[in-house]
Amino acid sequence: HRSSERAKTAFWRDFAQRSGMSYRKTRRGREAQGVVEGVDVRLFTETTHDGNNSVTYTRATAASAAIPRSLWLRTEGPASSFRKAFRGEDELTGDAAFDAAARIDGDPEDVAALLDSGLRKNLEGWLRAGLLTVKAGRVVVTASQQSRTQADLGQLVRAAARITNALELPPGNRASRLARNASVDPEPGVRLNCLRMLAERHPDDPALLPVLQTALADPHAPIRLFAS
């Protein structure tokens, strides 16, 4: 047991050194922290107990003040159905596959502006596997299996950093993001949702009229009807 612990300590310490992170052993497990791709990321182990059994997870977490504070993103599932009974339906992007995988809470404008096609594609796999939570500006990504190599740990910390960067939404960018999504998103439900949000929240924005004109020729009839 002692030799195994020493090996794990050496493994984590070496990874932290190679990654420019600091390492420490805590009462709860192991931890490495440092700046990855411009983001302060904390990598740690967390053990949960269920009777006589215990499972140790490896997680990476990062936070940003530029992530909308209202946004709460996690895996859709039985627990979500229980929450819906008390908190109501979650927000929908208009992308049926993504909406089936994700339980989304937050300001509807933030959700529409932020969750574009590229970001939905990047997040959907993590959400379907139950490996991602975003709440109050904090991102937590969990390894899908035991991290046996330093490449596994590197992939996890990079994922936390990249997701954190991708979820940042400066307040002045909302209208332009809605206009872009309403024009180019491949999902018609997303285009319609963003168009409605742009018209409702930013009726005087100069981006609205060009987007409405483009929408008049959209192949999706409900979008043409709304634009007209």
Coordinates of C-alpha atoms in Angstrom, one line a residue:
H1 CA 0.0 0.0 0.0
R2 CA 2.8 2.4 0.9
S3 CA 4.7 1.7 -2.3
S4 CA 1.4 2.3 -4.3
E5 CA 0.9 5.6 -2.5
R6 CA 4.5 6.7 -3.2
A7 CA 4.0 5.8 -6.9
K8 CA 0.8 7.9 -7.1
T9 CA 2.5 10.8 -5.4
A10 CA 5.4 10.6 -7.8
F11 CA 3.0 10.4 -10.7
W12 CA 1.0 13.5 -9.7
R13 CA 4.1 15.5 -8.7
D14 CA 5.8 14.8 -12.0
F15 CA 2.6 15.7 -13.9
A16 CA 2.3 19.0 -12.0
Q17 CA 5.9 19.9 -12.6
R18 CA 5.7 19.2 -16.3
S19 CA 2.5 21.2 -16.6
G20 CA 3.7 24.2 -14.6
M21 CA 1.3 23.4 -11.7
S22 CA 1.9 23.1 -8.0
Y23 CA 1.2 19.8 -6.3
R24 CA 0.0 19.1 -2.7
K25 CA -1.4 16.1 -0.8
T26 CA -4.5 16.9 1.2
R27 CA -6.6 15.0 3.7
R28 CA -9.2 14.5 1.0
G29 CA -6.7 13.3 -1.7
R30 CA -4.3 14.9 -4.2
E31 CA -4.4 18.3 -5.8
A32 CA -2.5 20.2 -8.5
Q33 CA -3.2 23.8 -9.4
G34 CA -1.9 26.2 -12.0
V35 CA -2.6 28.2 -15.1
V36 CA -3.6 26.2 -18.2
E37 CA -4.3 28.0 -21.5
G38 CA -4.7 31.2 -19.6
V39 CA -7.1 29.8 -17.0
D40 CA -6.4 29.0 -13.3
V41 CA -7.3 25.3 -13.1
R42 CA -7.5 23.0 -10.0
L43 CA -7.1 19.3 -10.6
F44 CA -8.1 17.0 -7.6
T45 CA -9.3 13.7 -6.5
E46 CA -12.6 13.2 -4.6
T47 CA -13.7 10.0 -2.9
T48 CA -17.4 9.2 -2.4
H49 CA -18.6 6.5 0.0
D50 CA -21.6 4.2 -0.4
G51 CA -21.8 1.8 2.5
N52 CA -18.7 -0.4 2.4
N53 CA -17.8 0.8 -1.2
S54 CA -15.9 3.9 -2.2
V55 CA -15.1 5.4 -5.6
T56 CA -12.4 8.0 -6.2
Y57 CA -13.0 10.4 -9.0
T58 CA -10.5 12.8 -10.7
R59 CA -11.9 16.2 -11.5
A60 CA -10.7 19.5 -12.9
T61 CA -12.4 22.8 -12.0
A62 CA -12.0 26.4 -13.2
A63 CA -14.1 29.5 -12.8
S64 CA -14.6 32.8 -14.6
A65 CA -16.4 36.0 -13.7
A66 CA -17.3 36.3 -17.4
I67 CA -19.5 33.2 -17.4
P68 CA -23.1 34.3 -16.8
R69 CA -23.8 33.8 -13.1
S70 CA -27.4 32.6 -13.9
L71 CA -26.2 29.7 -16.0
W72 CA -26.6 26.2 -14.5
L73 CA -25.7 23.4 -16.9
R74 CA -25.7 19.7 -16.0
T75 CA -26.8 16.3 -17.3
E76 CA -30.5 15.7 -18.0
G77 CA -31.8 12.7 -16.1
P78 CA -34.2 11.4 -13.4
A79 CA -33.0 13.9 -10.9
S80 CA -33.8 16.7 -13.4
S81 CA -37.4 15.5 -13.6
F82 CA -37.6 15.8 -9.8
R83 CA -36.2 19.4 -10.0
K84 CA -38.6 20.3 -12.8
A85 CA -41.5 19.6 -10.4
F86 CA -40.3 22.4 -8.1
R87 CA -38.4 24.8 -10.5
G88 CA -40.3 24.3 -13.7
E89 CA -39.1 23.4 -17.2
D90 CA -35.5 24.2 -18.1
E91 CA -34.4 26.5 -20.9
L92 CA -34.2 25.0 -24.4
T93 CA -31.8 26.0 -27.1
G94 CA -33.9 24.6 -30.0
D95 CA -31.5 21.8 -30.7
A96 CA -33.5 18.7 -29.8
A97 CA -30.5 16.4 -29.4
F98 CA -28.6 18.8 -27.1
D99 CA -31.7 19.7 -25.1
A100 CA -32.3 16.0 -24.4
A101 CA -28.8 15.7 -23.0
A102 CA -28.6 18.9 -20.9
R103 CA -30.6 20.4 -18.1
I104 CA -30.2 24.2 -18.6
D105 CA -31.2 27.0 -16.3
G106 CA -30.4 30.6 -16.7
D107 CA -31.4 33.8 -18.4
P108 CA -33.0 32.8 -21.7
E109 CA -31.0 35.5 -23.6
D110 CA -27.7 34.2 -22.1
V111 CA -28.5 30.6 -23.1
A112 CA -29.5 31.6 -26.6
A113 CA -26.5 33.8 -27.2
L114 CA -23.9 31.5 -25.6
L115 CA -24.8 28.0 -26.7
D116 CA -24.0 28.1 -30.4
S117 CA -23.4 25.1 -32.6
G118 CA -19.7 24.7 -31.9
L119 CA -20.1 24.9 -28.1
R120 CA -23.1 22.6 -28.1
K121 CA -21.1 20.0 -30.0
N122 CA -18.2 20.3 -27.6
L123 CA -20.4 20.0 -24.5
E124 CA -22.9 17.4 -25.5
G125 CA -20.6 14.4 -25.1
W126 CA -19.5 15.5 -21.6
L127 CA -23.2 16.0 -20.6
R128 CA -24.4 12.7 -22.0
A129 CA -21.8 10.9 -19.9
G130 CA -22.6 12.9 -16.8
L131 CA -19.2 14.4 -16.6
L132 CA -19.8 18.2 -16.7
T133 CA -21.4 20.7 -14.4
V134 CA -21.5 24.5 -14.7
K135 CA -22.9 26.6 -11.9
A136 CA -22.4 30.2 -10.7
G137 CA -19.5 30.7 -13.1
R138 CA -17.7 27.5 -12.0
V139 CA -16.9 24.6 -14.4
V140 CA -16.3 21.0 -13.1
V141 CA -15.2 18.3 -15.5
T142 CA -14.8 14.7 -14.3
A143 CA -12.6 12.0 -15.8
S144 CA -14.6 9.2 -17.5
Q145 CA -12.3 6.6 -16.0
Q146 CA -9.3 6.3 -13.7
S147 CA -6.5 8.6 -14.9
R148 CA -3.7 6.1 -15.5
T149 CA -1.4 8.4 -17.6
Q150 CA -0.3 11.9 -17.5
A151 CA -2.0 12.4 -20.9
D152 CA -5.3 11.6 -19.2
L153 CA -4.7 14.3 -16.6
G154 CA -3.5 16.7 -19.2
Q155 CA -6.7 16.1 -21.3
L156 CA -8.8 16.8 -18.2
V157 CA -7.2 20.1 -17.2
R158 CA -7.2 21.3 -20.8
A159 CA -10.9 20.5 -21.1
A160 CA -11.7 22.5 -18.0
A161 CA -9.7 25.4 -19.3
R162 CA -11.2 25.4 -22.8
I163 CA -14.8 25.0 -21.6
T164 CA -14.3 27.8 -19.2
N165 CA -13.0 30.1 -21.9
A166 CA -15.8 29.1 -24.3
L167 CA -18.6 29.8 -21.7
E168 CA -17.5 33.4 -21.2
L169 CA -20.0 36.0 -22.5
P170 CA -19.1 39.7 -22.2
P171 CA -22.3 41.7 -21.6
G172 CA -21.8 43.8 -24.8
N173 CA -21.6 40.7 -27.0
R174 CA -25.2 39.4 -26.4
A175 CA -26.9 41.1 -29.4
S176 CA -24.1 40.3 -31.9
R177 CA -24.1 36.6 -30.8
L178 CA -27.9 36.4 -31.1
A179 CA -27.7 37.9 -34.6
R180 CA -24.9 35.5 -35.6
N181 CA -26.7 32.4 -34.3
A182 CA -30.0 33.5 -35.8
S183 CA -28.3 33.7 -39.2
V184 CA -26.0 30.7 -39.4
D185 CA -26.9 28.1 -36.8
P186 CA -27.6 24.8 -38.6
E187 CA -30.6 24.0 -36.3
P188 CA -33.8 25.9 -37.4
G189 CA -35.1 25.7 -33.8
V190 CA -32.0 27.5 -32.6
R191 CA -32.2 30.2 -35.4
L192 CA -35.8 30.9 -34.5
N193 CA -35.1 31.0 -30.8
C194 CA -32.2 33.5 -31.3
L195 CA -34.2 35.6 -33.7
R196 CA -37.1 35.9 -31.2
M197 CA -34.7 36.8 -28.4
L198 CA -32.9 39.4 -30.5
A199 CA -36.2 41.0 -31.5
E200 CA -37.6 41.0 -27.9
R201 CA -34.5 42.0 -26.0
H202 CA -32.7 44.2 -28.6
P203 CA -35.5 45.8 -30.8
D204 CA -33.4 48.9 -31.5
D205 CA -30.1 47.1 -32.2
P206 CA -28.8 47.8 -35.8
A207 CA -28.1 44.1 -36.2
L208 CA -31.8 43.2 -36.1
L209 CA -33.0 44.5 -39.4
P210 CA -30.4 42.7 -41.6
V211 CA -31.1 39.4 -39.7
L212 CA -34.9 39.8 -40.3
Q213 CA -34.2 40.4 -43.9
T214 CA -32.1 37.3 -44.2
A215 CA -34.7 35.3 -42.2
L216 CA -37.4 36.1 -44.9
A217 CA -35.6 33.7 -47.1
D218 CA -34.9 31.0 -44.5
P219 CA -35.9 27.5 -45.6
H220 CA -37.7 27.0 -42.3
A221 CA -41.3 28.3 -42.6
P222 CA -41.8 29.4 -39.0
I223 CA -38.7 31.6 -39.2
R224 CA -40.0 33.2 -42.4
L225 CA -43.4 33.8 -40.7
F226 CA -41.8 35.4 -37.7
A227 CA -39.6 37.6 -39.8
S228 CA -42.5 38.8 -41.9

